[in-house]
Tab-separated table of C-alpha atoms and ligand atoms in Angstrom:
chain	number	residue	atom	x	y	z
A	22	UNK	CA	38.465	45.628	47.718
A	23	UNK	CA	35.031	46.652	46.927
A	24	UNK	CA	34.238	50.503	47.159
A	25	UNK	CA	31.541	50.111	49.419
A	26	UNK	CA	33.844	49.266	52.299
A	27	UNK	CA	36.653	51.636	51.683
A	28	UNK	CA	35.181	53.933	54.386
A	29	UNK	CA	36.183	51.287	56.701
A	30	UNK	CA	39.655	50.657	55.579
A	31	UNK	CA	42.382	51.024	58.436
A	32	UNK	CA	39.835	51.627	60.807
A	33	UNK	CA	39.157	49.994	64.384
A	34	UNK	CA	36.146	47.671	64.853
A	35	UNK	CA	34.628	47.050	68.535
A	36	UNK	CA	34.270	43.297	68.127
A	37	UNK	CA	31.296	41.793	69.925
A	38	UNK	CA	31.091	41.070	73.416
A	39	UNK	CA	28.043	39.141	74.635
A	40	UNK	CA	26.952	40.359	78.191
A	41	UNK	CA	28.739	43.789	77.319
A	42	UNK	CA	28.031	44.802	73.753
A	43	UNK	CA	24.839	46.638	73.824
A	44	UNK	CA	24.145	49.893	72.407
A	45	UNK	CA	25.217	51.898	75.676
A	46	UNK	CA	28.466	49.895	75.862
A	47	UNK	CA	29.213	50.770	72.403
A	48	UNK	CA	28.654	54.284	73.050
A	49	UNK	CA	30.781	54.286	75.907
A	50	UNK	CA	33.798	52.245	74.494
A	51	UNK	CA	33.428	52.523	70.798
A	52	UNK	CA	34.246	56.380	70.266
A	53	UNK	CA	36.521	56.340	67.054
A	54	UNK	CA	35.627	52.905	65.987
A	55	UNK	CA	34.915	52.625	62.235
A	56	UNK	CA	32.025	49.943	63.099
A	57	UNK	CA	30.808	48.822	66.497
A	58	UNK	CA	29.452	44.984	66.758
A	59	UNK	CA	26.246	44.920	69.014
A	60	UNK	CA	25.862	41.300	70.632
A	61	UNK	CA	26.145	38.663	70.113
A	62	UNK	CA	22.378	38.059	70.751
A	63	UNK	CA	20.948	34.455	70.790
A	64	UNK	CA	17.523	34.332	69.117
A	65	UNK	CA	15.865	31.061	70.176
A	66	UNK	CA	13.063	29.396	71.710
A	67	UNK	CA	15.125	27.019	74.020
A	68	UNK	CA	13.718	26.626	77.797
A	69	UNK	CA	16.911	27.630	79.749
A	70	UNK	CA	19.972	29.450	77.884
A	71	UNK	CA	22.706	30.175	80.044
A	72	UNK	CA	23.904	33.483	78.693
A	73	UNK	CA	23.427	37.050	79.956
A	74	UNK	CA	19.666	37.391	79.621
A	75	UNK	CA	19.975	41.039	78.185
A	76	UNK	CA	21.320	39.593	75.078
A	77	UNK	CA	18.700	36.723	74.748
A	78	UNK	CA	15.329	37.168	73.121
A	79	UNK	CA	12.565	34.896	72.037
A	80	UNK	CA	12.066	34.619	68.241
A	81	UNK	CA	9.526	37.267	66.806
A	82	UNK	CA	10.184	40.686	66.202
A	83	UNK	CA	7.570	41.889	69.017
A	84	UNK	CA	10.222	40.741	71.567
A	85	UNK	CA	13.130	42.826	70.217
A	86	UNK	CA	12.171	45.592	67.920
A	87	UNK	CA	12.101	48.335	70.565
A	88	UNK	CA	15.129	46.919	72.140
A	89	UNK	CA	16.991	47.270	68.787
A	90	UNK	CA	15.252	50.703	67.949
A	91	UNK	CA	16.469	52.229	71.422
A	92	UNK	CA	20.289	50.417	71.335
A	93	UNK	CA	21.038	50.790	67.712
A	94	UNK	CA	20.287	54.501	67.815
A	95	UNK	CA	22.502	54.580	71.289
A	96	UNK	CA	25.583	52.774	69.150
A	97	UNK	CA	25.149	55.453	66.403
A	98	UNK	CA	25.662	58.501	68.550
A	99	UNK	CA	29.419	58.699	68.209
A	100	UNK	CA	29.189	57.864	64.306
A	101	UNK	CA	30.241	54.755	64.327
A	102	UNK	CA	28.872	52.172	61.629
A	103	UNK	CA	26.737	49.604	63.597
A	104	UNK	CA	26.779	45.775	63.013
A	105	UNK	CA	24.472	43.479	64.972
A	106	UNK	CA	25.715	40.012	65.909
A	107	UNK	CA	23.266	36.887	66.176
A	108	UNK	CA	22.850	33.103	66.300
A	109	UNK	CA	20.143	30.798	66.962
A	110	UNK	CA	19.000	27.544	66.116
A	111	UNK	CA	16.775	28.521	63.170
A	112	UNK	CA	17.700	30.531	60.258
A	113	UNK	CA	14.328	31.889	59.978
A	114	UNK	CA	14.665	33.434	63.429
A	115	UNK	CA	17.798	35.037	62.718
A	116	UNK	CA	16.744	36.466	59.244
A	117	UNK	CA	13.881	38.086	61.333
A	118	UNK	CA	16.328	39.440	63.976
A	119	UNK	CA	18.509	40.884	61.109
A	120	UNK	CA	15.398	42.643	59.334
A	121	UNK	CA	14.386	44.324	62.764
A	122	UNK	CA	17.806	45.418	63.203
A	123	UNK	CA	18.212	46.715	59.610
A	124	UNK	CA	14.957	48.680	59.922
A	125	UNK	CA	16.399	49.903	63.343
A	126	UNK	CA	19.349	51.446	61.518
A	127	UNK	CA	21.781	48.511	61.486
A	128	UNK	CA	24.614	49.057	58.892
A	129	UNK	CA	25.665	45.605	58.973
A	130	UNK	CA	24.545	41.789	60.060
A	131	UNK	CA	26.870	39.698	61.554
A	132	UNK	CA	26.318	35.832	61.703
A	133	UNK	CA	28.002	34.278	64.638
A	134	UNK	CA	29.526	31.167	63.749
A	135	UNK	CA	32.201	31.649	66.710
A	136	UNK	CA	29.909	30.262	69.589
A	137	UNK	CA	31.217	27.273	71.329
A	138	UNK	CA	27.771	27.031	73.545
A	139	UNK	CA	26.763	23.526	73.358
A	140	UNK	CA	23.139	24.373	72.429
A	141	UNK	CA	24.550	25.045	69.180
A	142	UNK	CA	27.593	22.974	68.694
A	143	UNK	CA	25.471	19.937	68.879
A	144	UNK	CA	23.390	21.089	66.184
A	145	UNK	CA	26.404	21.780	64.042
A	146	UNK	CA	26.048	25.540	64.412
A	147	UNK	CA	28.528	27.889	66.543
A	148	UNK	CA	32.082	27.333	65.549
A	149	UNK	CA	30.984	23.917	63.942
A	150	UNK	CA	29.238	25.496	61.201
A	151	UNK	CA	32.338	26.009	59.859
A	152	UNK	CA	33.601	22.698	59.842
A	153	UNK	CA	33.860	20.589	56.677
A	154	UNK	CA	30.773	18.283	57.447
A	155	UNK	CA	28.704	21.538	57.845
A	156	UNK	CA	29.394	22.885	54.583
A	157	UNK	CA	26.234	22.649	53.050
A	158	UNK	CA	24.510	23.710	56.052
A	159	UNK	CA	26.687	26.831	56.141
A	160	UNK	CA	25.972	27.367	52.296
A	161	UNK	CA	22.006	27.296	53.367
A	162	UNK	CA	22.349	29.720	56.252
A	163	UNK	CA	24.662	32.218	54.099
A	164	UNK	CA	22.420	32.030	50.992
A	165	UNK	CA	19.047	32.453	53.065
A	166	UNK	CA	20.104	35.281	55.176
A	167	UNK	CA	21.942	37.107	52.047
A	168	UNK	CA	18.911	36.554	50.040
A	169	UNK	CA	16.397	37.984	52.721
A	170	UNK	CA	18.621	40.896	54.024
A	171	UNK	CA	19.784	44.048	52.484
A	172	UNK	CA	22.840	44.940	54.548
A	173	UNK	CA	26.428	43.155	54.235
A	174	UNK	CA	26.861	40.112	55.933
A	175	UNK	CA	29.739	39.597	58.309
A	176	UNK	CA	30.712	35.798	59.046
A	177	UNK	CA	32.358	35.156	62.303
A	178	UNK	CA	33.833	31.913	62.271
A	179	UNK	CA	35.791	30.638	65.577
A	180	UNK	CA	38.859	31.101	66.785
A	181	UNK	CA	40.799	28.109	65.530
A	182	UNK	CA	41.889	28.315	62.058
A	183	UNK	CA	42.831	25.326	59.697
A	184	UNK	CA	42.967	24.911	56.112
A	185	UNK	CA	39.474	23.533	56.178
A	186	UNK	CA	38.087	26.484	57.793
A	187	UNK	CA	39.561	28.708	55.186
A	188	UNK	CA	37.777	26.438	52.545
A	189	UNK	CA	34.203	26.529	54.016
A	190	UNK	CA	34.615	30.426	54.416
A	191	UNK	CA	35.559	30.451	50.830
A	192	UNK	CA	32.267	28.531	50.002
A	193	UNK	CA	30.286	31.563	52.353
A	194	UNK	CA	32.341	33.901	50.154
A	195	UNK	CA	31.211	32.139	46.753
A	196	UNK	CA	27.711	32.233	48.075
A	197	UNK	CA	28.220	36.363	48.229
A	198	UNK	CA	29.384	36.691	51.675
A	199	UNK	CA	31.058	40.037	51.599
A	200	UNK	CA	32.985	40.463	55.050
A	201	UNK	CA	34.775	37.882	57.065
A	202	UNK	CA	35.566	38.863	60.829
A	203	UNK	CA	38.484	36.722	61.944
A	204	UNK	CA	39.466	36.235	65.457
A	205	UNK	CA	42.969	34.854	64.994
A	206	UNK	CA	43.690	34.538	69.054
A	207	UNK	CA	46.954	36.420	68.044
A	208	UNK	CA	46.478	38.177	64.868
A	209	UNK	CA	49.867	39.395	64.638
A	210	UNK	CA	51.847	36.091	64.865
A	211	UNK	CA	53.288	34.535	61.610
A	212	UNK	CA	50.637	31.847	61.469
A	213	UNK	CA	47.535	34.376	61.604
A	214	UNK	CA	49.368	36.675	58.960
A	215	UNK	CA	49.281	33.765	56.640
A	216	UNK	CA	45.535	33.338	57.366
A	217	UNK	CA	44.860	37.088	56.862
A	218	UNK	CA	46.645	36.838	53.564
A	219	UNK	CA	44.628	33.940	52.536
A	220	UNK	CA	41.324	35.505	53.636
A	221	UNK	CA	42.050	38.773	51.744
A	222	UNK	CA	42.045	37.052	48.605
A	223	UNK	CA	38.888	35.335	49.173
A	224	UNK	CA	36.701	38.142	50.440
A	225	UNK	CA	35.949	41.755	49.749
A	226	UNK	CA	36.820	42.849	53.141
A	227	UNK	CA	38.527	41.365	56.141
A	228	UNK	CA	38.096	42.404	59.549
A	229	UNK	CA	41.006	40.752	61.763
A	230	UNK	CA	41.588	40.622	65.459
A	231	UNK	CA	43.008	38.882	68.301
A	232	UNK	CA	45.342	40.216	70.964
A	233	UNK	CA	45.696	43.649	69.548
A	234	UNK	CA	46.814	45.811	72.256
A	235	UNK	CA	48.260	48.655	70.160
A	236	UNK	CA	49.305	50.234	66.792
A	237	UNK	CA	52.252	48.315	66.281
A	238	UNK	CA	50.189	45.090	66.188
A	239	UNK	CA	47.516	46.548	64.415
A	240	UNK	CA	49.809	47.605	61.349
A	241	UNK	CA	51.298	44.334	61.098
A	242	UNK	CA	47.648	43.026	60.579
A	243	UNK	CA	46.608	45.620	58.026
A	244	UNK	CA	49.757	45.507	56.172
A	245	UNK	CA	48.837	41.732	55.594
A	246	UNK	CA	45.636	42.657	53.802
A	247	UNK	CA	43.117	43.043	56.528
A	248	UNK	CA	41.085	46.087	56.046
A	249	UNK	CA	40.015	46.963	59.698
A	250	UNK	CA	41.334	45.614	62.873
A	251	UNK	CA	38.970	44.445	65.793
A	252	UNK	CA	39.432	44.517	69.349
A	253	UNK	CA	37.431	43.048	72.203
A	254	UNK	CA	39.309	42.508	75.499
A	255	UNK	CA	41.843	45.616	75.473
A	256	UNK	CA	38.626	47.807	74.744
A	257	UNK	CA	36.748	46.477	78.082
A	258	UNK	CA	40.091	47.371	79.995
A	259	UNK	CA	40.492	50.781	78.284
A	260	UNK	CA	37.526	52.585	77.166
A	261	UNK	CA	39.838	55.172	75.542
A	262	UNK	CA	41.809	52.524	73.848
A	263	UNK	CA	39.627	52.131	70.258
A	264	UNK	CA	39.712	55.893	69.963
A	265	UNK	CA	43.552	56.203	70.703
A	266	UNK	CA	44.348	53.319	68.487
A	267	UNK	CA	42.072	54.658	65.698
A	268	UNK	CA	43.898	58.064	65.804
A	269	UNK	CA	47.360	56.742	65.596
A	270	UNK	CA	46.085	54.544	62.744
A	271	UNK	CA	44.655	57.652	60.650
A	272	UNK	CA	47.733	59.837	61.605
A	273	UNK	CA	50.193	57.170	60.369
A	274	UNK	CA	48.448	53.675	58.790
A	275	UNK	CA	51.651	52.379	57.606
A	276	UNK	CA	54.533	52.504	59.813
B	28	FMN	C1	33.829	38.663	77.546
B	28	FMN	C2	34.048	38.540	75.940
B	28	FMN	C3	32.525	38.226	75.468
B	28	FMN	C4	32.741	37.724	73.941
B	28	FMN	N1	31.736	37.494	73.380
B	28	FMN	C5	31.471	37.176	72.053
B	28	FMN	C6	30.423	36.923	71.546
B	28	FMN	O1	29.131	36.910	71.947
B	28	FMN	N2	30.214	36.839	70.092
B	28	FMN	C7	31.727	36.342	69.454
B	28	FMN	O2	31.686	36.147	67.976
B	28	FMN	N3	32.516	36.699	70.046
B	28	FMN	C8	32.692	37.137	71.378
B	28	FMN	N4	33.679	37.339	71.765
B	28	FMN	C9	35.226	37.317	71.087
B	28	FMN	C10	35.600	38.661	70.736
B	28	FMN	O3	34.592	39.439	69.948
B	28	FMN	C11	36.910	38.823	69.801
B	28	FMN	O4	36.736	37.797	68.636
B	28	FMN	C12	37.860	37.749	70.854
B	28	FMN	O5	37.738	38.238	72.079
B	28	FMN	C13	39.584	38.254	70.294
B	28	FMN	O6	39.635	39.751	70.551
B	28	FMN	P1	40.411	40.142	71.407
B	28	FMN	O7	41.881	39.400	71.465
B	28	FMN	O8	40.857	41.531	71.055
B	28	FMN	O9	39.707	40.034	72.744
B	28	FMN	C14	33.967	37.683	73.161
B	28	FMN	C15	35.283	37.731	74.243
B	28	FMN	C16	35.093	37.975	75.266
B	28	FMN	C17	36.575	38.562	75.939
């Protein structure tokens, strides 16, 4: 595992939650997290976008720079690293957004290849970006983002995992993507554990989650090779959950 990510090891990640995951939410719900993921933000010039409006921006840094300055500062107040997740129809728009996030203090940028929104899937984006037929497009997105930005890229594929998805994300790793964030539905189930083992042989660092409700689940996922566990729904239900889980893992990561 690469040295640069050692400080995240055995940590808890507050996963992106569109409609919730702004700076204030990350501050309130992400105490104790190694990383909080803001967003996912949609950066797009489409007319009507059915998505919580706070999380939608037209392309161009003048539309979001001050928002990012304010919210990333809030998200950092509890000492967590901050990742900012984005999706849009054009890679140039996402790069401009990521650069604005970096200048506002983001520690990671995260490409959302998880979305099932039709406006993205019909263009081969969202979760379809990791389908075999879109592999060249995935390569193009990842290589352009990596060459333009300076913070480590997290790739977040969709929640359905097949061998061909693993092969697509391997391509992204080959292009230099250091971190994958895998939502595995139920991350501690045997099939998910196999996927985590494979991903840990491909990426420098694996964030894995899906259905984590306690330290036992988290330890199962970590011992399969994940560097950190991610939590979304349980964190919304209990704003102390991330801190409690993080303390439990710190006090006894292996048993
Ligand atoms: C209300 C809600 C909103 C979400 N929004 C996003 C999103 O915008 N982008 C994304 O990549 N994943 C999103 N997710 C997926 C979560 O980040 C997470 O990967 C998934 O819920 C599995 O973790 P969990 O079982 O702990 O909830 C969302 C999940 C929920 C429940």
